[in-house]
Amino acid sequence: MARELERGRESYGQHAWADAYKSLSFVDAIAPLDAEDLERLAMSAYLIAQDDDYLRILDRAYQARVEAGECSRGARCAFWLGLRLLFRGETGRATGWFSRARRLIEGQQQSCVEEGYLLLPTVEQELDSGDCDAAYAIAGEAAEIGGRFGEPDLIAIARHLQGRALVQQGHVERGLALLDEAMLAVTAGELSPLVTGLIYCSVIDGCHQVYAMGRAREWTAALARWCETQPELVSFTGKCLVHRAEIMQFQGDWSNAIVEARRGCARFERRIDPHRPAGAYYQLAELHRLRGEFAAADEAYRSASRWGWEPQPGLALLRMAQGRVEIAVRAIRRVVSATKAPLDRAKFLPAYVEIMLEAGEIEDARSACLELQEIAARFDTSVIDALAAHALGAVKLAEGDAQAALGSLHRALQVWQQVDAPHMIARERLLMGLACRILADEEGATLELDAAREVFEQLEAAPDLARVESLTKGGAPACRPHGLTPRELQVLRLIATGKTNKGIAAELFLSGRTIDRHVSNIFTKLDLPSRAAATAYAYKHKLISTI
C-alpha cells in the first residue's frame, strides 16, 4: 500500500492526473488518506472532470483539517468547495461553505492568507451587480494580502479580477494590462493547476468580450500548449477547443475550426468530458451557417440552446439567410431588448443592424448603428470600432449615400486587414463593390467583387458566394429565380444524370464533403426531398440546357 501511495504522489507531481486519481483512490479504499493526500486526490478528481468526487473528497479534507485544529487550511478547503458550487449555480450551498470558512478564520488570533481568498466571492458579486469600483477595490485588498503572505495564486486571481473590473468600466488598455500581468504568472508555471486553468479561461473570455483578438489568439495558443503537456487533463480542455475554434474561424481556417468544435461536442457525447458542450455546439452552428449548411446549423443551434446557451444572434441570422426575415426580426428584437450591459449588447447589435436592413427597417438599423458607435467610443477597441464602421457603411448604402458608405467601409477594412480577418475583409469589399456600382464606377465594382469572391471561394462561404455571383454573373437575383449558384447548378445537372455524390466529386475534382454540402443546399433552396425530385425539378424547369 505504501508503494501505491508513493506512486500516486509521484503521478500527482508529474501532472498525470488520472494515474494519481487511480492510485490514491486505491489506497483510500483500504485506509483513509490524511488531509494532504485527500487534497491531492480531490484535485486529481477535478482535473479529470470527476466533479462530484472532487466535492465529496474535498469535504473530507475539510473535516480532516478542522479535526486536526488546522482552521486556516480547513477554511481554504471550504473556500474551494464554495467556489466550485458557485460555478455550478448552487448558490445556497456555496454561500454556506463561504460562511463556514469565515467562521473558522474569525476564531483565529493571527491573520491568514485565507482572508484574501474569502474576499474573492464578494468581488464576483460586485462585478455581477455592475459596481466595478467596489470590485476593483476589494480585489486590490485580496492582492495585498496575497503579496503579504507570498501567495502567487491569490495575487494572480485578484489582479485579473481588477483587470476585468477596469475593462467593464471602459478602461480597456489598463484592464488588459492587468490581465496580461496575471498571465505572466500563468505561463511561467508559478500557479497551481486549478488556478492556472481558471485564469486561462477567464482571461481569454475577457479578451473576446472586448474583441482583443491578438491577445485572445496568443493566450488561446498558450492554453492549448498547457493542455497538451498533460494528456490526462480533462477539465479546461473542452473550453480550449471552443476558443481554438473561435480563433480559427476569425482567421479564416474554417475547416479546422469545424474539427475543433466537433471535438468539443464529441468529448461530451463520448463521456470523456462531462462539462456541458453548449459553447462548442454554438460555434459549430456558426460555422455551418457561414458555409450555407443550414440544416446542420439549425440542429447545432438547437443543441446549444438545449444545453443553456443563448443561440442568438446566430439563429436569427440563419433565419434571415433562409428568407424567414420576420422570425429573425422578432428574435433579434427580443434578445437586444433583454440585454443591458454595453459589451453584451455589442455582441448583438451588428446582427440587429443587418437584419433590420434586410427587413427594410432603416430607422431601427440607424439607431442600433449609433449605439454601436457610442459603445466603440467608450471602450476604444479597434474591432468594435470596425463593427460600428461596417454597420454605418451598410446603413449609408441602404440610404443611397454610397460615397459616405465607402468612407466607413474602408475604415472597417483597414482594421480587418490589420487583425487578419479574411471573412470580414471580403464582406467589406462586397459592400464596397455595391457602393462603386451605385457611383457608376463599374471597373471599381468589378475589382472589389472579384476580390470578395476569391475569399468566399477559399472559405467555402456559400451564401456570401451566391450573393457575389448574383451581382457579377447573373445580374439581379431575379435572373436566377431558383436561387442556385453556378456550382450548385453544375451539381444539379450531374445529379440529373444519375451520378452519386462520390462520382460528382471525382468529376469536378472537389472533396466529397464539399459535394455533400452543395447537394444539401440544393435540396434546401428548392425544398426537395430526394435526388429523384431534384432530377425532376431540373428537367421541368429546363435547367439542364442552361448550364
Coordinates of C-alpha atoms in Angstrom, one line a residue:
M1 CA 0.0 0.0 0.0
A2 CA 2.9 2.4 0.8
R3 CA 4.2 1.8 -2.7
E4 CA 0.9 2.6 -4.3
L5 CA 0.6 5.8 -2.2
E6 CA 4.1 6.8 -3.3
R7 CA 3.1 6.1 -6.9
G8 CA 0.0 8.3 -6.5
R9 CA 2.1 11.2 -5.1
E10 CA 4.6 10.8 -7.9
S11 CA 1.9 10.8 -10.6
Y12 CA 0.4 13.9 -9.0
G13 CA 3.7 15.7 -9.1
Q14 CA 4.1 14.7 -12.8
H15 CA 0.6 16.0 -13.6
A16 CA -0.5 12.5 -14.5
W17 CA -3.9 13.2 -13.1
A18 CA -5.8 10.0 -14.0
D19 CA -2.9 7.8 -12.6
A20 CA -2.8 9.9 -9.4
Y21 CA -6.6 9.6 -9.0
K22 CA -6.4 5.8 -9.6
S23 CA -3.5 5.2 -7.1
L24 CA -4.7 7.5 -4.4
S25 CA -8.3 6.1 -4.6
F26 CA -7.0 2.6 -4.3
V27 CA -5.1 3.5 -1.1
D28 CA -8.0 5.5 0.3
A29 CA -10.3 2.5 -0.1
I30 CA -8.0 0.4 2.1
A31 CA -7.0 3.0 4.7
P32 CA -8.4 6.6 4.7
L33 CA -5.9 9.1 3.4
D34 CA -4.7 12.0 5.5
A35 CA -5.7 15.6 4.7
E36 CA -2.8 16.3 2.5
D37 CA -3.3 13.3 0.3
L38 CA -7.1 13.9 0.3
E39 CA -6.4 17.3 -1.2
R40 CA -4.2 15.7 -3.9
L41 CA -7.0 13.2 -4.6
A42 CA -9.6 15.9 -4.8
M43 CA -7.5 18.0 -7.2
S44 CA -6.9 15.0 -9.4
A45 CA -10.6 14.3 -9.5
Y46 CA -11.3 17.9 -10.5
L47 CA -8.7 17.8 -13.3
I48 CA -10.1 14.7 -14.8
A49 CA -13.6 16.2 -14.6
Q50 CA -14.9 13.9 -11.8
D51 CA -16.8 16.8 -10.3
D52 CA -18.9 15.1 -7.7
D53 CA -15.9 13.1 -6.4
Y54 CA -14.0 16.4 -6.2
L55 CA -16.6 17.9 -3.9
R56 CA -17.0 14.8 -1.8
I57 CA -13.3 14.2 -1.3
L58 CA -12.6 17.9 -0.6
D59 CA -15.4 17.8 2.0
R60 CA -13.5 15.0 3.7
A61 CA -10.2 17.0 3.5
Y62 CA -12.1 19.9 5.2
Q63 CA -13.3 17.7 8.0
A64 CA -9.8 16.3 8.5
R65 CA -8.2 19.8 8.7
V66 CA -10.8 21.0 11.2
E67 CA -10.4 17.9 13.4
A68 CA -6.7 18.4 13.4
G69 CA -7.2 22.0 14.5
E70 CA -5.8 23.4 11.2
C71 CA -8.5 26.1 10.9
S72 CA -6.9 28.1 8.1
R73 CA -6.3 25.1 5.9
G74 CA -9.9 24.0 6.6
A75 CA -11.1 27.4 5.6
R76 CA -9.2 27.1 2.3
C77 CA -10.9 23.7 1.6
A78 CA -14.3 25.4 2.4
F79 CA -13.5 28.2 0.0
W80 CA -12.7 26.0 -2.9
L81 CA -15.8 23.9 -2.2
G82 CA -17.9 27.1 -2.2
L83 CA -16.3 28.4 -5.4
R84 CA -17.0 25.2 -7.3
L85 CA -20.6 25.1 -6.1
L86 CA -20.9 28.8 -7.1
F87 CA -19.7 28.0 -10.6
R88 CA -22.2 25.2 -10.8
G89 CA -25.0 27.6 -9.9
E90 CA -25.7 26.1 -6.5
T91 CA -25.6 29.4 -4.7
G92 CA -27.2 28.3 -1.4
R93 CA -24.6 25.6 -0.8
A94 CA -21.8 27.8 -1.9
T95 CA -22.8 30.6 0.5
G96 CA -22.9 28.0 3.3
W97 CA -19.4 26.9 2.7
F98 CA -18.1 30.5 2.5
S99 CA -19.8 31.2 5.8
R100 CA -18.1 28.2 7.3
A101 CA -14.8 29.3 6.1
R102 CA -15.2 32.8 7.5
R103 CA -16.3 31.4 10.9
L104 CA -13.1 29.3 11.0
I105 CA -10.7 32.2 10.4
E106 CA -12.6 34.7 12.6
G107 CA -11.8 32.5 15.6
Q108 CA -8.1 32.8 15.0
Q109 CA -5.8 35.3 16.7
Q110 CA -3.5 35.8 13.7
S111 CA -4.4 36.9 10.2
C112 CA -4.0 34.4 7.4
V113 CA -3.9 34.3 3.6
E114 CA -7.4 32.7 3.5
E115 CA -8.8 36.1 4.4
G116 CA -7.8 37.2 1.0
Y117 CA -9.4 34.2 -0.8
L118 CA -12.6 34.9 1.0
L119 CA -12.8 38.4 -0.5
L120 CA -13.0 36.9 -4.0
P121 CA -16.6 35.8 -4.0
T122 CA -17.5 39.4 -3.0
V123 CA -15.5 40.7 -5.9
E124 CA -17.5 38.4 -8.2
Q125 CA -20.8 39.7 -6.7
E126 CA -19.8 43.3 -7.2
L127 CA -18.8 42.6 -10.8
D128 CA -22.1 40.9 -11.5
S129 CA -24.0 43.8 -10.0
G130 CA -22.1 46.3 -12.1
D131 CA -20.3 48.0 -9.1
C132 CA -16.8 47.9 -10.7
D133 CA -15.3 50.5 -8.4
A134 CA -16.1 48.3 -5.4
A135 CA -14.9 45.1 -7.2
Y136 CA -11.6 46.8 -8.1
A137 CA -11.0 48.0 -4.5
I138 CA -11.9 44.7 -2.9
A139 CA -9.7 42.7 -5.4
G140 CA -6.9 45.1 -4.5
E141 CA -7.2 44.2 -0.8
A142 CA -7.0 40.5 -1.8
A143 CA -3.9 41.1 -3.9
E144 CA -2.3 43.0 -1.0
I145 CA -3.0 40.0 1.3
G146 CA -1.6 37.7 -1.3
G147 CA 1.6 39.7 -1.5
R148 CA 2.0 39.9 2.3
F149 CA 1.8 36.1 2.5
G150 CA 3.7 35.3 -0.7
E151 CA 0.7 33.5 -2.3
P152 CA 1.0 33.6 -6.1
D153 CA -2.4 32.0 -6.7
L154 CA -4.2 34.7 -4.8
I155 CA -2.2 37.6 -6.3
A156 CA -2.9 36.4 -9.9
I157 CA -6.6 35.8 -9.3
A158 CA -7.0 39.2 -7.6
R159 CA -5.1 41.1 -10.3
H160 CA -7.0 39.5 -13.1
L161 CA -10.3 40.4 -11.3
Q162 CA -9.1 44.0 -11.1
G163 CA -8.4 43.8 -14.9
R164 CA -11.9 42.6 -15.5
A165 CA -13.4 45.4 -13.4
L166 CA -11.4 48.0 -15.4
V167 CA -12.5 46.5 -18.8
Q168 CA -16.1 46.7 -17.8
Q169 CA -15.7 50.3 -16.9
G170 CA -14.3 51.1 -20.3
H171 CA -10.6 51.4 -19.2
V172 CA -9.7 48.7 -21.7
E173 CA -6.0 49.1 -22.0
R174 CA -5.4 49.4 -18.3
G175 CA -7.6 46.3 -17.7
L176 CA -5.9 44.3 -20.4
A177 CA -2.5 45.2 -18.9
L178 CA -3.6 43.6 -15.6
L179 CA -4.9 40.5 -17.4
D180 CA -1.5 40.3 -19.1
E181 CA 0.2 40.6 -15.7
A182 CA -1.8 37.7 -14.3
M183 CA -1.0 35.7 -17.5
L184 CA 2.7 36.1 -16.9
A185 CA 2.4 34.1 -13.7
V186 CA 0.3 31.5 -15.5
T187 CA 2.7 31.0 -18.4
A188 CA 5.7 30.9 -16.1
G189 CA 4.2 27.9 -14.3
E190 CA 4.0 29.8 -11.0
L191 CA 0.4 28.8 -10.2
S192 CA -1.4 25.7 -9.1
P193 CA -3.1 23.7 -11.9
L194 CA -6.6 24.7 -10.9
V195 CA -5.8 28.4 -10.7
T196 CA -3.9 28.2 -14.0
G197 CA -6.9 26.7 -15.8
L198 CA -9.4 29.1 -14.3
I199 CA -7.3 32.2 -15.2
Y200 CA -6.6 31.0 -18.7
C201 CA -10.3 30.6 -19.4
S202 CA -11.3 33.9 -17.6
V203 CA -8.7 36.0 -19.3
I204 CA -9.5 34.6 -22.8
D205 CA -13.2 35.2 -22.2
G206 CA -12.3 38.8 -21.2
C207 CA -10.2 39.3 -24.4
H208 CA -13.1 38.0 -26.5
Q209 CA -15.5 40.3 -24.7
V210 CA -13.7 43.4 -25.9
Y211 CA -12.6 41.8 -29.2
A212 CA -8.9 41.9 -28.2
M213 CA -8.3 39.2 -30.9
G214 CA -4.5 39.4 -30.8
R215 CA -4.3 38.7 -27.1
A216 CA -7.1 36.1 -27.4
R217 CA -5.1 34.3 -30.1
E218 CA -1.9 34.4 -28.1
W219 CA -3.4 33.2 -24.8
T220 CA -5.5 30.5 -26.6
A221 CA -2.3 29.1 -28.1
A222 CA -0.7 29.1 -24.7
L223 CA -3.7 27.3 -23.2
A224 CA -3.5 24.7 -25.9
R225 CA 0.1 24.1 -25.2
W226 CA -0.6 23.8 -21.5
C227 CA -3.3 21.3 -22.1
E228 CA -1.1 19.3 -24.4
T229 CA 1.6 18.8 -21.8
Q230 CA -1.0 17.0 -19.6
P231 CA -2.5 14.2 -21.7
E232 CA -4.7 13.1 -18.9
L233 CA -6.2 16.5 -18.3
V234 CA -10.0 16.8 -19.0
S235 CA -11.1 20.0 -17.2
F236 CA -10.5 23.1 -19.3
T237 CA -9.7 21.1 -22.5
G238 CA -13.3 21.4 -23.8
K239 CA -13.3 25.2 -23.4
C240 CA -9.8 25.3 -25.0
L241 CA -11.3 23.6 -28.1
V242 CA -14.1 26.2 -28.3
H243 CA -11.6 29.0 -28.0
R244 CA -9.4 27.4 -30.7
A245 CA -12.5 27.1 -33.0
E246 CA -13.3 30.8 -32.4
I247 CA -9.8 31.9 -33.3
M248 CA -9.7 29.6 -36.4
Q249 CA -13.0 31.0 -37.6
F250 CA -11.8 34.5 -37.2
Q251 CA -8.6 33.8 -39.1
G252 CA -10.4 32.0 -41.9
D253 CA -9.4 28.4 -41.1
W254 CA -13.0 27.2 -41.2
S255 CA -12.3 23.5 -41.9
N256 CA -10.1 23.1 -38.9
A257 CA -12.4 25.3 -36.8
I258 CA -15.2 22.8 -37.5
V259 CA -12.9 19.9 -36.5
E260 CA -12.1 21.6 -33.2
A261 CA -15.8 22.5 -32.4
R262 CA -16.8 18.9 -33.2
R263 CA -14.1 17.6 -30.9
G264 CA -15.6 19.7 -28.2
C265 CA -19.1 18.2 -28.8
A266 CA -17.7 14.6 -29.2
R267 CA -15.9 14.7 -25.9
F268 CA -19.2 15.2 -24.1
E269 CA -21.1 12.6 -26.3
R270 CA -18.4 10.0 -25.6
R271 CA -18.4 10.8 -21.9
I272 CA -14.8 11.9 -21.9
D273 CA -15.8 15.4 -20.6
P274 CA -19.0 15.8 -18.6
H275 CA -19.0 19.6 -18.9
R276 CA -21.8 20.9 -20.9
P277 CA -20.8 21.3 -24.6
A278 CA -23.1 24.4 -25.2
G279 CA -20.3 26.7 -26.4
A280 CA -19.0 24.0 -28.8
Y281 CA -22.4 23.5 -30.3
Y282 CA -22.9 27.2 -30.8
Q283 CA -19.5 27.6 -32.5
L284 CA -20.3 24.6 -34.7
A285 CA -23.6 26.2 -35.7
E286 CA -22.0 29.4 -36.6
L287 CA -19.5 27.7 -39.0
H288 CA -22.3 25.7 -40.6
R289 CA -24.3 28.8 -41.1
L290 CA -21.5 30.7 -42.7
R291 CA -20.9 27.8 -45.1
G292 CA -24.5 27.6 -46.1
E293 CA -25.1 24.2 -44.3
F294 CA -28.4 25.4 -42.9
A295 CA -29.9 22.2 -41.7
A296 CA -26.7 21.3 -39.8
A297 CA -26.6 24.8 -38.4
D298 CA -30.2 24.7 -37.2
E299 CA -29.6 21.4 -35.4
A300 CA -26.4 22.7 -33.7
Y301 CA -28.1 25.9 -32.6
R302 CA -30.9 23.8 -31.1
S303 CA -28.3 21.7 -29.3
A304 CA -26.6 24.8 -27.9
S305 CA -29.9 26.1 -26.7
R306 CA -30.8 22.7 -25.1
W307 CA -27.6 23.0 -23.0
G308 CA -28.3 26.5 -21.8
W309 CA -26.7 28.7 -24.5
E310 CA -28.4 31.7 -26.0
P311 CA -28.5 30.8 -29.7
Q312 CA -28.7 34.4 -30.8
P313 CA -27.6 36.3 -32.8
G314 CA -26.6 33.3 -34.9
L315 CA -30.0 31.7 -35.1
A316 CA -31.6 35.0 -36.2
L317 CA -29.0 35.4 -38.9
L318 CA -29.8 31.8 -40.0
R319 CA -33.5 32.6 -40.3
M320 CA -32.7 35.7 -42.3
A321 CA -30.5 33.7 -44.7
Q322 CA -33.4 31.2 -45.1
G323 CA -35.7 34.1 -46.1
R324 CA -37.6 34.0 -42.8
V325 CA -37.0 37.6 -42.1
E326 CA -40.0 38.3 -39.8
I327 CA -38.9 35.5 -37.5
A328 CA -35.3 36.9 -37.5
V329 CA -36.6 40.4 -36.6
R330 CA -38.7 39.1 -33.7
A331 CA -35.8 37.0 -32.3
I332 CA -33.2 39.8 -32.5
R333 CA -35.5 42.4 -31.1
R334 CA -36.2 40.1 -28.1
V335 CA -32.6 39.4 -27.2
V336 CA -31.5 43.1 -27.7
S337 CA -34.3 44.3 -25.5
A338 CA -33.4 41.9 -22.8
T339 CA -29.6 42.7 -22.8
K340 CA -28.4 45.7 -20.8
A341 CA -24.6 45.7 -20.4
P342 CA -23.0 47.6 -23.2
L343 CA -20.4 45.0 -24.1
D344 CA -23.1 42.3 -24.2
R345 CA -25.2 44.5 -26.4
A346 CA -22.2 44.9 -28.7
K347 CA -22.4 41.2 -29.5
F348 CA -26.0 41.5 -30.8
L349 CA -26.1 45.0 -32.4
P350 CA -24.2 44.2 -35.6
A351 CA -26.7 41.4 -36.4
Y352 CA -29.5 43.7 -35.4
V353 CA -28.4 46.2 -38.0
E354 CA -28.1 43.6 -40.7
I355 CA -31.5 42.0 -40.0
M356 CA -33.3 45.4 -39.8
L357 CA -31.8 46.5 -43.1
E358 CA -32.9 43.2 -44.7
A359 CA -36.4 43.9 -43.3
G360 CA -36.4 47.4 -44.6
E361 CA -36.4 48.9 -41.1
I362 CA -33.7 51.5 -41.9
E363 CA -34.6 53.8 -38.9
D364 CA -34.1 50.9 -36.5
A365 CA -30.9 49.9 -38.1
R366 CA -29.6 53.5 -37.9
S367 CA -30.4 53.7 -34.2
A368 CA -28.6 50.5 -33.5
C369 CA -25.7 51.7 -35.5
L370 CA -25.4 54.9 -33.5
E371 CA -25.5 52.9 -30.3
L372 CA -22.7 50.6 -31.5
Q373 CA -20.7 53.7 -32.4
E374 CA -21.2 55.0 -28.8
I375 CA -20.0 51.7 -27.3
A376 CA -17.0 51.7 -29.6
A377 CA -16.1 55.2 -28.5
R378 CA -16.5 54.2 -24.8
F379 CA -14.4 51.1 -25.0
D380 CA -11.9 52.3 -27.6
T381 CA -11.1 49.0 -29.2
S382 CA -10.3 48.7 -32.9
V383 CA -12.5 45.7 -33.6
I384 CA -15.7 47.2 -32.1
D385 CA -14.9 50.4 -34.0
A386 CA -14.7 48.3 -37.2
L387 CA -18.0 46.6 -36.5
A388 CA -19.6 50.0 -36.0
A389 CA -18.0 51.4 -39.2
H390 CA -19.3 48.3 -41.1
A391 CA -22.8 48.9 -39.7
L392 CA -22.7 52.6 -40.6
G393 CA -21.5 51.7 -44.1
A394 CA -24.3 49.3 -44.6
V395 CA -26.9 51.8 -43.4
K396 CA -25.5 54.6 -45.6
L397 CA -25.6 52.2 -48.6
A398 CA -29.2 51.4 -47.8
E399 CA -30.0 55.1 -47.7
G400 CA -28.3 55.6 -51.1
D401 CA -25.3 57.6 -49.8
A402 CA -22.7 55.5 -51.5
Q403 CA -19.9 58.0 -51.1
A404 CA -20.3 58.1 -47.3
A405 CA -20.7 54.3 -47.2
L406 CA -17.3 53.9 -48.9
G407 CA -15.6 56.0 -46.2
S408 CA -16.9 53.9 -43.4
L409 CA -16.4 50.6 -45.1
H410 CA -12.8 51.5 -45.9
R411 CA -12.1 52.3 -42.3
A412 CA -13.5 48.9 -41.3
L413 CA -11.5 47.2 -44.0
Q414 CA -8.2 48.6 -42.6
V415 CA -8.9 47.1 -39.2
W416 CA -9.8 43.7 -40.6
Q417 CA -6.6 43.7 -42.6
Q418 CA -4.6 44.6 -39.5
V419 CA -6.1 41.7 -37.5
D420 CA -6.1 39.3 -40.4
A421 CA -9.9 38.5 -40.6
P422 CA -10.4 37.3 -44.2
H423 CA -14.2 36.8 -44.0
M424 CA -14.8 40.3 -42.6
I425 CA -12.4 41.7 -45.3
A426 CA -14.4 40.1 -48.0
R427 CA -17.7 41.3 -46.5
E428 CA -16.4 44.9 -46.6
R429 CA -15.2 44.5 -50.2
L430 CA -18.6 43.2 -51.3
L431 CA -20.3 46.3 -49.9
M432 CA -17.7 48.5 -51.4
G433 CA -18.3 46.9 -54.7
L434 CA -22.0 47.7 -54.4
A435 CA -21.2 51.3 -53.5
C436 CA -18.9 51.6 -56.5
R437 CA -21.7 50.3 -58.7
I438 CA -24.1 52.9 -57.4
L439 CA -21.5 55.6 -58.2
A440 CA -21.2 54.2 -61.8
D441 CA -17.6 53.0 -61.2
E442 CA -18.2 49.6 -62.8
E443 CA -14.5 48.8 -63.0
G444 CA -14.1 49.5 -59.3
A445 CA -17.1 47.4 -58.6
T446 CA -15.7 44.5 -60.5
L447 CA -12.4 44.7 -58.7
E448 CA -14.0 44.7 -55.3
L449 CA -16.5 42.0 -56.0
D450 CA -13.8 39.8 -57.6
A451 CA -11.6 40.2 -54.5
A452 CA -14.6 39.3 -52.3
R453 CA -15.5 36.3 -54.4
E454 CA -11.9 34.9 -54.2
V455 CA -12.0 34.9 -50.4
F456 CA -15.5 33.5 -50.2
E457 CA -14.5 30.6 -52.5
Q458 CA -11.5 29.8 -50.4
L459 CA -13.6 29.8 -47.2
E460 CA -16.4 27.9 -48.9
A461 CA -18.8 30.6 -47.7
A462 CA -21.7 29.5 -49.9
P463 CA -24.3 32.2 -49.0
D464 CA -21.8 35.0 -49.5
L465 CA -20.5 33.5 -52.6
A466 CA -24.1 33.2 -54.0
R467 CA -24.6 36.9 -53.4
V468 CA -21.4 37.8 -55.2
E469 CA -22.3 35.5 -58.1
S470 CA -25.7 37.1 -58.4
L471 CA -24.1 40.5 -58.7
T472 CA -21.4 39.6 -61.1
K473 CA -22.6 36.8 -63.4
G474 CA -26.3 36.6 -63.1
G475 CA -27.2 40.2 -62.7
A476 CA -30.1 40.7 -60.4
P477 CA -31.3 37.8 -58.3
A478 CA -34.5 37.7 -60.4
C479 CA -32.4 36.3 -63.3
R480 CA -31.9 33.1 -61.3
P481 CA -35.2 32.6 -59.5
H482 CA -34.2 29.1 -58.4
G483 CA -31.5 30.8 -56.2
L484 CA -28.8 28.3 -57.0
T485 CA -25.2 29.3 -57.5
P486 CA -23.4 28.3 -60.8
R487 CA -21.6 25.5 -58.9
E488 CA -24.9 24.2 -57.4
L489 CA -26.4 24.2 -60.9
Q490 CA -23.5 22.2 -62.1
V491 CA -24.0 19.7 -59.3
L492 CA -27.7 19.6 -60.0
R493 CA -27.1 18.7 -63.7
L494 CA -24.8 15.8 -62.6
I495 CA -27.4 14.6 -60.1
A496 CA -29.9 14.5 -63.0
T497 CA -27.6 12.3 -65.0
G498 CA -27.7 9.7 -62.1
K499 CA -24.2 10.3 -60.7
T500 CA -23.6 9.7 -57.0
N501 CA -22.0 12.3 -54.7
K502 CA -18.8 10.4 -54.9
G503 CA -18.9 10.4 -58.7
I504 CA -19.7 14.1 -58.8
A505 CA -16.8 14.9 -56.6
A506 CA -14.4 12.9 -58.8
E507 CA -15.7 14.6 -62.0
L508 CA -15.4 18.2 -60.5
F509 CA -12.2 17.5 -58.6
L510 CA -13.8 18.6 -55.3
S511 CA -13.9 16.9 -51.9
G512 CA -16.8 14.6 -51.0
R513 CA -17.7 16.9 -48.1
T514 CA -18.0 19.9 -50.5
I515 CA -20.3 18.0 -52.8
D516 CA -22.4 16.8 -49.8
R517 CA -22.8 20.5 -48.8
H518 CA -23.8 21.5 -52.3
V519 CA -26.4 18.8 -52.5
S520 CA -27.8 19.7 -49.1
N521 CA -28.0 23.4 -50.3
I522 CA -29.8 22.4 -53.4
F523 CA -32.4 20.4 -51.5
T524 CA -32.9 23.2 -49.0
K525 CA -33.2 26.0 -51.6
L526 CA -35.5 24.1 -53.8
D527 CA -37.4 22.4 -51.0
L528 CA -36.8 19.0 -52.4
P529 CA -37.0 15.7 -50.5
S530 CA -34.8 13.5 -52.7
R531 CA -32.4 13.1 -55.7
A532 CA -35.2 11.9 -57.8
A533 CA -37.2 15.0 -57.0
A534 CA -34.1 17.1 -57.8
T535 CA -33.8 15.4 -61.2
A536 CA -37.4 16.0 -62.0
Y537 CA -37.1 19.7 -61.0
A538 CA -34.1 20.1 -63.3
Y539 CA -35.9 18.8 -66.3
K540 CA -39.2 20.5 -65.5
H541 CA -37.6 23.9 -65.3
K542 CA -35.2 23.3 -68.2
L543 CA -32.1 23.9 -66.1
I544 CA -30.1 21.2 -67.8
S545 CA -29.6 23.0 -71.0
T546 CA -28.8 26.3 -69.3
I547 CA -25.7 25.2 -67.5

